Short mmCIF file of C-alpha atoms in Angstrom, two decimals:
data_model
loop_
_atom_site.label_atom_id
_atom_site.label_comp_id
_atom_site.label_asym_id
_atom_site.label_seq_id
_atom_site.Cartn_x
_atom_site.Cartn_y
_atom_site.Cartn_z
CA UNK P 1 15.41 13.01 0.00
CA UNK P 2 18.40 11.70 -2.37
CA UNK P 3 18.66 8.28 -2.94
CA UNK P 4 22.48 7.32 -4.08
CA UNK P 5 23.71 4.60 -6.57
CA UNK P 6 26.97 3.65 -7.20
CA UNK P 7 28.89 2.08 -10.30
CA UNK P 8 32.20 0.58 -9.22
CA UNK P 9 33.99 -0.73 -12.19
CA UNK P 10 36.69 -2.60 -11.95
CA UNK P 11 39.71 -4.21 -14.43
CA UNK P 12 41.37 -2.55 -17.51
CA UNK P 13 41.88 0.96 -17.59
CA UNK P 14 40.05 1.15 -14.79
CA UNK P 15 42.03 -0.26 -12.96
CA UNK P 16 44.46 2.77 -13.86
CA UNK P 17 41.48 5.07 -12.55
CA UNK P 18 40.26 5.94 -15.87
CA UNK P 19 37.80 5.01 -18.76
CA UNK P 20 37.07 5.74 -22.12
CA UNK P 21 35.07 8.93 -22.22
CA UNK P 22 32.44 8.01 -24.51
CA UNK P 23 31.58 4.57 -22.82
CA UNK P 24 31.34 6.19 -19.36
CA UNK P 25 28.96 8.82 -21.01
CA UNK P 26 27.04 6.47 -22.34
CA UNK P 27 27.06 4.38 -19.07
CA UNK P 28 25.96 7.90 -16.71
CA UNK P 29 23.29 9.13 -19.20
CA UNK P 30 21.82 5.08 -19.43
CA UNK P 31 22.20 4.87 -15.70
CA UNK P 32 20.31 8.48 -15.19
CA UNK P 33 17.98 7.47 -17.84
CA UNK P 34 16.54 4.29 -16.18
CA UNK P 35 16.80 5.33 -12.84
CA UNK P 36 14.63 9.15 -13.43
CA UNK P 37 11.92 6.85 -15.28
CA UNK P 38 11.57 4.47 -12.33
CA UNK P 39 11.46 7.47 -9.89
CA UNK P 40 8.70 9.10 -11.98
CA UNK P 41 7.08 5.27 -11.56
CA UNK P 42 7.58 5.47 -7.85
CA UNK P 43 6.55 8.75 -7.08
CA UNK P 44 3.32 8.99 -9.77
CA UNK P 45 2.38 5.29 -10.79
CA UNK P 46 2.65 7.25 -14.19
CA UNK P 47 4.91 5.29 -16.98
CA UNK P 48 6.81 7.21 -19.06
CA UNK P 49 9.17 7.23 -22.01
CA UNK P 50 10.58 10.57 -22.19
CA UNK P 51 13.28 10.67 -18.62
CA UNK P 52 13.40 14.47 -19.26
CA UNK P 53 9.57 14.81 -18.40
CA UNK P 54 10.72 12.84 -14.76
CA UNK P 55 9.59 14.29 -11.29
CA UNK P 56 12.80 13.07 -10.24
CA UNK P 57 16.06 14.70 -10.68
CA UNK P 58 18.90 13.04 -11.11
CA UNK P 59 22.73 13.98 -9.95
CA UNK P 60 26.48 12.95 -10.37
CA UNK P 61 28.74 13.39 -7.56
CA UNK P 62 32.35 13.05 -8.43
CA UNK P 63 34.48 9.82 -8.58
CA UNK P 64 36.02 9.06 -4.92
CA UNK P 65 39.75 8.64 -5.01
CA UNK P 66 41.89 5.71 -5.59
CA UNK P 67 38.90 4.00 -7.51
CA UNK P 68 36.22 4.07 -10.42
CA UNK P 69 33.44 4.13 -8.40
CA UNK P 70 31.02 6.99 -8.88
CA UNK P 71 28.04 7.93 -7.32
CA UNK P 72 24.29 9.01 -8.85
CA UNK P 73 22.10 10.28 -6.52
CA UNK P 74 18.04 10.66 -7.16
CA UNK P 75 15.98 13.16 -5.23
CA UNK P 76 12.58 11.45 -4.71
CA UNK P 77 9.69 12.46 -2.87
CA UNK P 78 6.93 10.59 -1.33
CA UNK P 79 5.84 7.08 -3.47
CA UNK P 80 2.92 5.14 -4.57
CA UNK P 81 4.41 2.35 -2.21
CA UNK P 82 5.91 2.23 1.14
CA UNK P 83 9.07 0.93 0.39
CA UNK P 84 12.53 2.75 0.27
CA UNK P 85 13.15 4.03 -3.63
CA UNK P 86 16.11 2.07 -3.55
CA UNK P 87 14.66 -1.23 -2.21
CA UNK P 88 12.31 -1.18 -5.21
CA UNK P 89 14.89 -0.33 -7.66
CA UNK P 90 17.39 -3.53 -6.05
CA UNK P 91 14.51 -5.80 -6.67
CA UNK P 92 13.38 -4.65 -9.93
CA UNK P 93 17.38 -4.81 -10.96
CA UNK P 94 17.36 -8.24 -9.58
CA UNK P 95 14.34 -9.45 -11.61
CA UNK P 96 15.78 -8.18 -14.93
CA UNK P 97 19.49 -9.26 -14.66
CA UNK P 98 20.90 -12.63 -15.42
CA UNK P 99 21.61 -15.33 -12.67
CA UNK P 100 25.27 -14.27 -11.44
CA UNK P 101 27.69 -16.97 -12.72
CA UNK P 102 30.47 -18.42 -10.15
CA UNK P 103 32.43 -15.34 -10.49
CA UNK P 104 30.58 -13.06 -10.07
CA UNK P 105 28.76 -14.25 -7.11
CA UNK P 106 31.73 -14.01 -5.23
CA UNK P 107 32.15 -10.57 -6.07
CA UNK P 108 28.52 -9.95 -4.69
CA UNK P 109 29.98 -11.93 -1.79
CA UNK P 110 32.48 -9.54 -1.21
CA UNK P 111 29.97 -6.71 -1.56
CA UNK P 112 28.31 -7.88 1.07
CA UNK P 113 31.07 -8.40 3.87
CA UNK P 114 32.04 -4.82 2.66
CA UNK P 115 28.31 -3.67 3.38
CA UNK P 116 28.42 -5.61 6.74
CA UNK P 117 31.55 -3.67 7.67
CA UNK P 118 30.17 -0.10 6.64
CA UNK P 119 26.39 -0.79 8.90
CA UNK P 120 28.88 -2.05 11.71
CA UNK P 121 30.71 1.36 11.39
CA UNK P 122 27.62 3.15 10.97
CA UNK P 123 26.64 1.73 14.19
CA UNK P 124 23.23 -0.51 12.23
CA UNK P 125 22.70 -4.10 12.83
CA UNK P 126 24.61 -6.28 10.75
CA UNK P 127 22.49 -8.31 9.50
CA UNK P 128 18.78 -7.01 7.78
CA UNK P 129 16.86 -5.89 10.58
CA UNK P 130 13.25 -7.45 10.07
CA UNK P 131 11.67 -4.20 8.74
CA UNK P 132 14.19 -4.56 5.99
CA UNK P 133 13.25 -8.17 4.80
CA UNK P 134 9.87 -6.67 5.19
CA UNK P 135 10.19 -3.98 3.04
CA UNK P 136 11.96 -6.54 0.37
CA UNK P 137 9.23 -8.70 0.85
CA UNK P 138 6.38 -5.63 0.13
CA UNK P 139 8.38 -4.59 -3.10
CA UNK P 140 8.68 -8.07 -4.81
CA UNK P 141 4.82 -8.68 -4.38
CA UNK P 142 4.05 -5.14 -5.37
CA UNK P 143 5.91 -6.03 -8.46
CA UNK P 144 4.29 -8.98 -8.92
CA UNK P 145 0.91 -7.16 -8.50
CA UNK P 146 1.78 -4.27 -11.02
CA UNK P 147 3.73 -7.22 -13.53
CA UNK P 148 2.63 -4.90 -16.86
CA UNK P 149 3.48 -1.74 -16.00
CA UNK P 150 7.21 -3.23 -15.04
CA UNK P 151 7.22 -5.03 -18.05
CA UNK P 152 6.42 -1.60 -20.13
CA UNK P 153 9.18 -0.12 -17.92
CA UNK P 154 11.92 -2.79 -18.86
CA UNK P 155 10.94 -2.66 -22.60
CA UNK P 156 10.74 1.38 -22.31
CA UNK P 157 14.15 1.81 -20.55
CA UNK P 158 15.75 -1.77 -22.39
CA UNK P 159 18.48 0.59 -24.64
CA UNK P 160 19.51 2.41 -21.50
CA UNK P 161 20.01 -0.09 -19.14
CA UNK P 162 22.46 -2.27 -21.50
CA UNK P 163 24.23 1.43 -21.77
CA UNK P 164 25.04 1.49 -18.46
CA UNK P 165 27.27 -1.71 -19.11
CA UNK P 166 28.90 -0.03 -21.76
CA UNK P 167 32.70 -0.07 -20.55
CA UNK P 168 32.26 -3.36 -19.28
CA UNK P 169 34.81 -5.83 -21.74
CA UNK P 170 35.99 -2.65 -23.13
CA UNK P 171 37.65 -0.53 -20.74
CA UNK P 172 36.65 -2.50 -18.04
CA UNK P 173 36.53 -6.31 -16.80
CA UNK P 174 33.35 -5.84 -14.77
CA UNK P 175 31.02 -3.32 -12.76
CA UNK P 176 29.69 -3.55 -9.29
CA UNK P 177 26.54 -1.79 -8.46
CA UNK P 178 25.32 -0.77 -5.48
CA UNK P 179 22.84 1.37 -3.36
CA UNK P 180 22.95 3.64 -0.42
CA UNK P 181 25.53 4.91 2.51
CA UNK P 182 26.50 1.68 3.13
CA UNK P 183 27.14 -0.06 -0.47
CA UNK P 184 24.30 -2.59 -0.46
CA UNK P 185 25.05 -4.98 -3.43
CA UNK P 186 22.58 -5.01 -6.18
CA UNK P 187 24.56 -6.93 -8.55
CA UNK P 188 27.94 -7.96 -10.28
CA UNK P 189 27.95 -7.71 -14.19
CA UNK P 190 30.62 -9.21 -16.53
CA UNK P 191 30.87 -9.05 -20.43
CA UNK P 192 29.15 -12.51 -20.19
CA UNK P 193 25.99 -10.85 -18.54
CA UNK P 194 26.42 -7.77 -20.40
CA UNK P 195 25.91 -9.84 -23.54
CA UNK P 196 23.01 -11.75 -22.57
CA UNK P 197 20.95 -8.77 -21.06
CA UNK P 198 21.26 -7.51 -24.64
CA UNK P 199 20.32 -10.64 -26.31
CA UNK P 200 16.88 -11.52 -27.80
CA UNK P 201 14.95 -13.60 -29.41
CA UNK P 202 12.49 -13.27 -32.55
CA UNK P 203 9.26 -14.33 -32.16
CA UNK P 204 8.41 -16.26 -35.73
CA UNK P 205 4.92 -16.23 -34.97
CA UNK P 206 2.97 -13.17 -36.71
CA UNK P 207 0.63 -11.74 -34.38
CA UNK P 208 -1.94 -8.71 -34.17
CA UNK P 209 -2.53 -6.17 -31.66
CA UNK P 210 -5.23 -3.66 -31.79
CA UNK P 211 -5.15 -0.94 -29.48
CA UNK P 212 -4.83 2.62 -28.68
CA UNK P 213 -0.67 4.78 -28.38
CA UNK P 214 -0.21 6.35 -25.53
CA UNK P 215 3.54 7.47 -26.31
CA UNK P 216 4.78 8.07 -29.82
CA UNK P 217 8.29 9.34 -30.66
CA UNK P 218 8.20 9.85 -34.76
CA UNK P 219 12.51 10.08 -35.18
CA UNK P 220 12.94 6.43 -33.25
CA UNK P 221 9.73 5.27 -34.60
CA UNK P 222 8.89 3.42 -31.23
CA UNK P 223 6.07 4.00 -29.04
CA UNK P 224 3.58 2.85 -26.47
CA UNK P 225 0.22 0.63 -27.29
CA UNK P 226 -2.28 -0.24 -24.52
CA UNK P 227 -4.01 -3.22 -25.43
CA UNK P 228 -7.58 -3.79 -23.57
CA UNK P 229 -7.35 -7.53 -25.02
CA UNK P 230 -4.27 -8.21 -23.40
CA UNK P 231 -4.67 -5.75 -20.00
CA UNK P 232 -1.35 -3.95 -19.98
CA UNK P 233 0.60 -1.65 -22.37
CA UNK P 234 3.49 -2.86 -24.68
CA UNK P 235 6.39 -1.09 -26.69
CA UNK P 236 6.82 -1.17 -30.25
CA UNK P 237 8.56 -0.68 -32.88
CA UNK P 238 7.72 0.48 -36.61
CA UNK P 239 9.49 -2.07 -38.60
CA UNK P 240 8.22 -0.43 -41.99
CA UNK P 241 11.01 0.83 -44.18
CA UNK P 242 11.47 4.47 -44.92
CA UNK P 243 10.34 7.15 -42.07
CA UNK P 244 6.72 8.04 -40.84
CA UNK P 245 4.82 10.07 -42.93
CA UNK P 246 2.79 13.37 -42.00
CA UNK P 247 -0.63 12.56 -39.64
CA UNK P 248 0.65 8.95 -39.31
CA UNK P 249 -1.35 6.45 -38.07
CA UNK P 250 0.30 5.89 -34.62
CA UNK P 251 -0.37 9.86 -34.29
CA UNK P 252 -3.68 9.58 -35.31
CA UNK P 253 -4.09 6.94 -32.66
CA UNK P 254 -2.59 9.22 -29.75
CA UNK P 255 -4.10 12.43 -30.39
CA UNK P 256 -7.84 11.22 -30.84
CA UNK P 257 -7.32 8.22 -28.61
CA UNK P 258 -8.85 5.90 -31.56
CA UNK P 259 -8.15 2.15 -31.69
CA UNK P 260 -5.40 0.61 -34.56
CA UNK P 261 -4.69 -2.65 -35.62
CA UNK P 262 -0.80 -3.58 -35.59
CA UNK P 263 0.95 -6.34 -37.19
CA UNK P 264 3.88 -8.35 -36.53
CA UNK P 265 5.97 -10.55 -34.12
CA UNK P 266 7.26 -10.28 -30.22
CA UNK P 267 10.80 -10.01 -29.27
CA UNK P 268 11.73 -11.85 -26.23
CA UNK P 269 13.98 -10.90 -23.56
CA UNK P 270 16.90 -13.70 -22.83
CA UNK P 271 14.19 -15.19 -19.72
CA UNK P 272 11.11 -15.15 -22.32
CA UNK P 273 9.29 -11.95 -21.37
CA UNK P 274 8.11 -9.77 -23.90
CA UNK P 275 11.08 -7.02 -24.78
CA UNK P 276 8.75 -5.36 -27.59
CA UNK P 277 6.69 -5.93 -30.62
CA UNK P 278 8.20 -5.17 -33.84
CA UNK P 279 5.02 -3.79 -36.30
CA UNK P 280 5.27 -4.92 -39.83
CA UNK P 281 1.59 -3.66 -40.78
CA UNK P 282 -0.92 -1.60 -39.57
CA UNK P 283 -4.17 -0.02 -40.12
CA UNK P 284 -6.57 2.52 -39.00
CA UNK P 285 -9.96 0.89 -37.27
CA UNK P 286 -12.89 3.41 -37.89
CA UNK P 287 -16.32 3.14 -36.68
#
């Protein structure tokens, strides 16, 4: 079954039905990117970092006429919950963008007359039928129950989903996004939101982790660490100049599935959740 989301962007050159090349590539590959490693999420309950190693494959239909909008489709089977794929993905989006400012809220506001007027041609009920507040419902407390794995997942896709926002304030004023045959609005994001999903905050506090990598990717020098201390798995990144020698210790750590000791500070997302932890020491624990 394919799942479709759309990216409608709007202002600029696109108003002229056109953007600049390399921030819509950069926009598609984020947007495939976030959306194959929440698939793999939905279908497994496995989190990964690599998108490529996905159950979920990921496609681009075409731009439709007289407009930017263009849709990506995912082709997901079965799920660890039973919720639509793109219910969970509209709440998870929801729970990691900013509040919508005046604006924008009445461009979701248009969004959703538009959606209103697609399930009315569709012949569906206007308004949610109860089994869809339900199924709302089910996904926001199943992401409240599995809180560190979609924490991992925001820090482990955090790069790619500010790509996706990439022409917005360049080549475009804004992008709506959207899910399914009949445009349901996910959200409305302007440069001001683009800027603050990217922002951050440094944690001044120096902290230690000890633990054991689960994902390791020596060119980026970021990776995975599942701490039993703290009950849930959190990115990092090697803050340590110069690049990671041979048999490194974060290797070490994933291969024989031994314990390190990591030190440094939290970055913060712009609502105070933990974005990743930036590692300024570490060491090997032996027996």
């Amino acid at each position: 079954m394919s799942v479709e989301f759309a990216l409608e962007f709007h202002g600029r050159d696109a108003d002229k039905n056109r953007l600049d090349l390399y921030d819509a590539s950069i926009s598609y590959n984020g947007m495939a990117r976030v959306i194959s490693i929440l698939g793999h999420y939905y279908v497994t309950g496995d989190v990964i970092s690599h998108a490529p190693k996905s159950v979920v494959q990921i496609y681009l239909y075409p731009p439709e006429a007289g407009s930017f909008r263009t849709t990506v489709a995912a082709a997901v089977i079965g799920g660890v919950i039973t919720v639509p794929f793109a219910v969970l993905v509209q709440r998870t989006f929801d729970d990691w963008f900013p509040r919508p400012d005046p604006q924008m809220q009445q461009v979701i506001e248009l969004l959703q007359e538009q959606n209103k007027l697609l399930r009315q041609e569709g012949g569906v009920a206007i308004e949610k039928t109860e089994e869809e507040k339900n199924q709302e419902v089910r996904a926001d407390r199943f992401i409240e129950e599995k809180a560190p794995d979609f924490l991992t997942l925001r820090g482990i896709t955090a790069n790619s989903f500010k790509d996706i926002f990439r022409p917005v304030g360049r080549s475009a004023d804004y992008v709506a996004m959207t899910s399914g045959p009949f445009r349901t609005p996910i959200s409305s994001i302007d440069e001001s939101a683009a800027i603050r999903i990217q922002s951050e905050r440094l944690d001044q506090k120096i902290e230690t982790i000890v633990g054991v990598v689960n994902n390791l990717s020596r060119s980026s020098k970021t990776g995975i660490i599942f701490s039993e201390e703290r009950g849930r798995s959190i990115p990092f990144q090697d803050n340590i100049p110069g690049r990671l020698p041979p048999e490194d210790d974060y290797s070490w750590s994933q291969h024989f599935r031994r314990k390190i000791e990591i030190t440094g500070r939290f970055v913060y997302w712009f609502d105070g959740r933990v974005k990743r932890f930036l590692v300024e020491n570490m060491r090997r624990l032996e027996d």
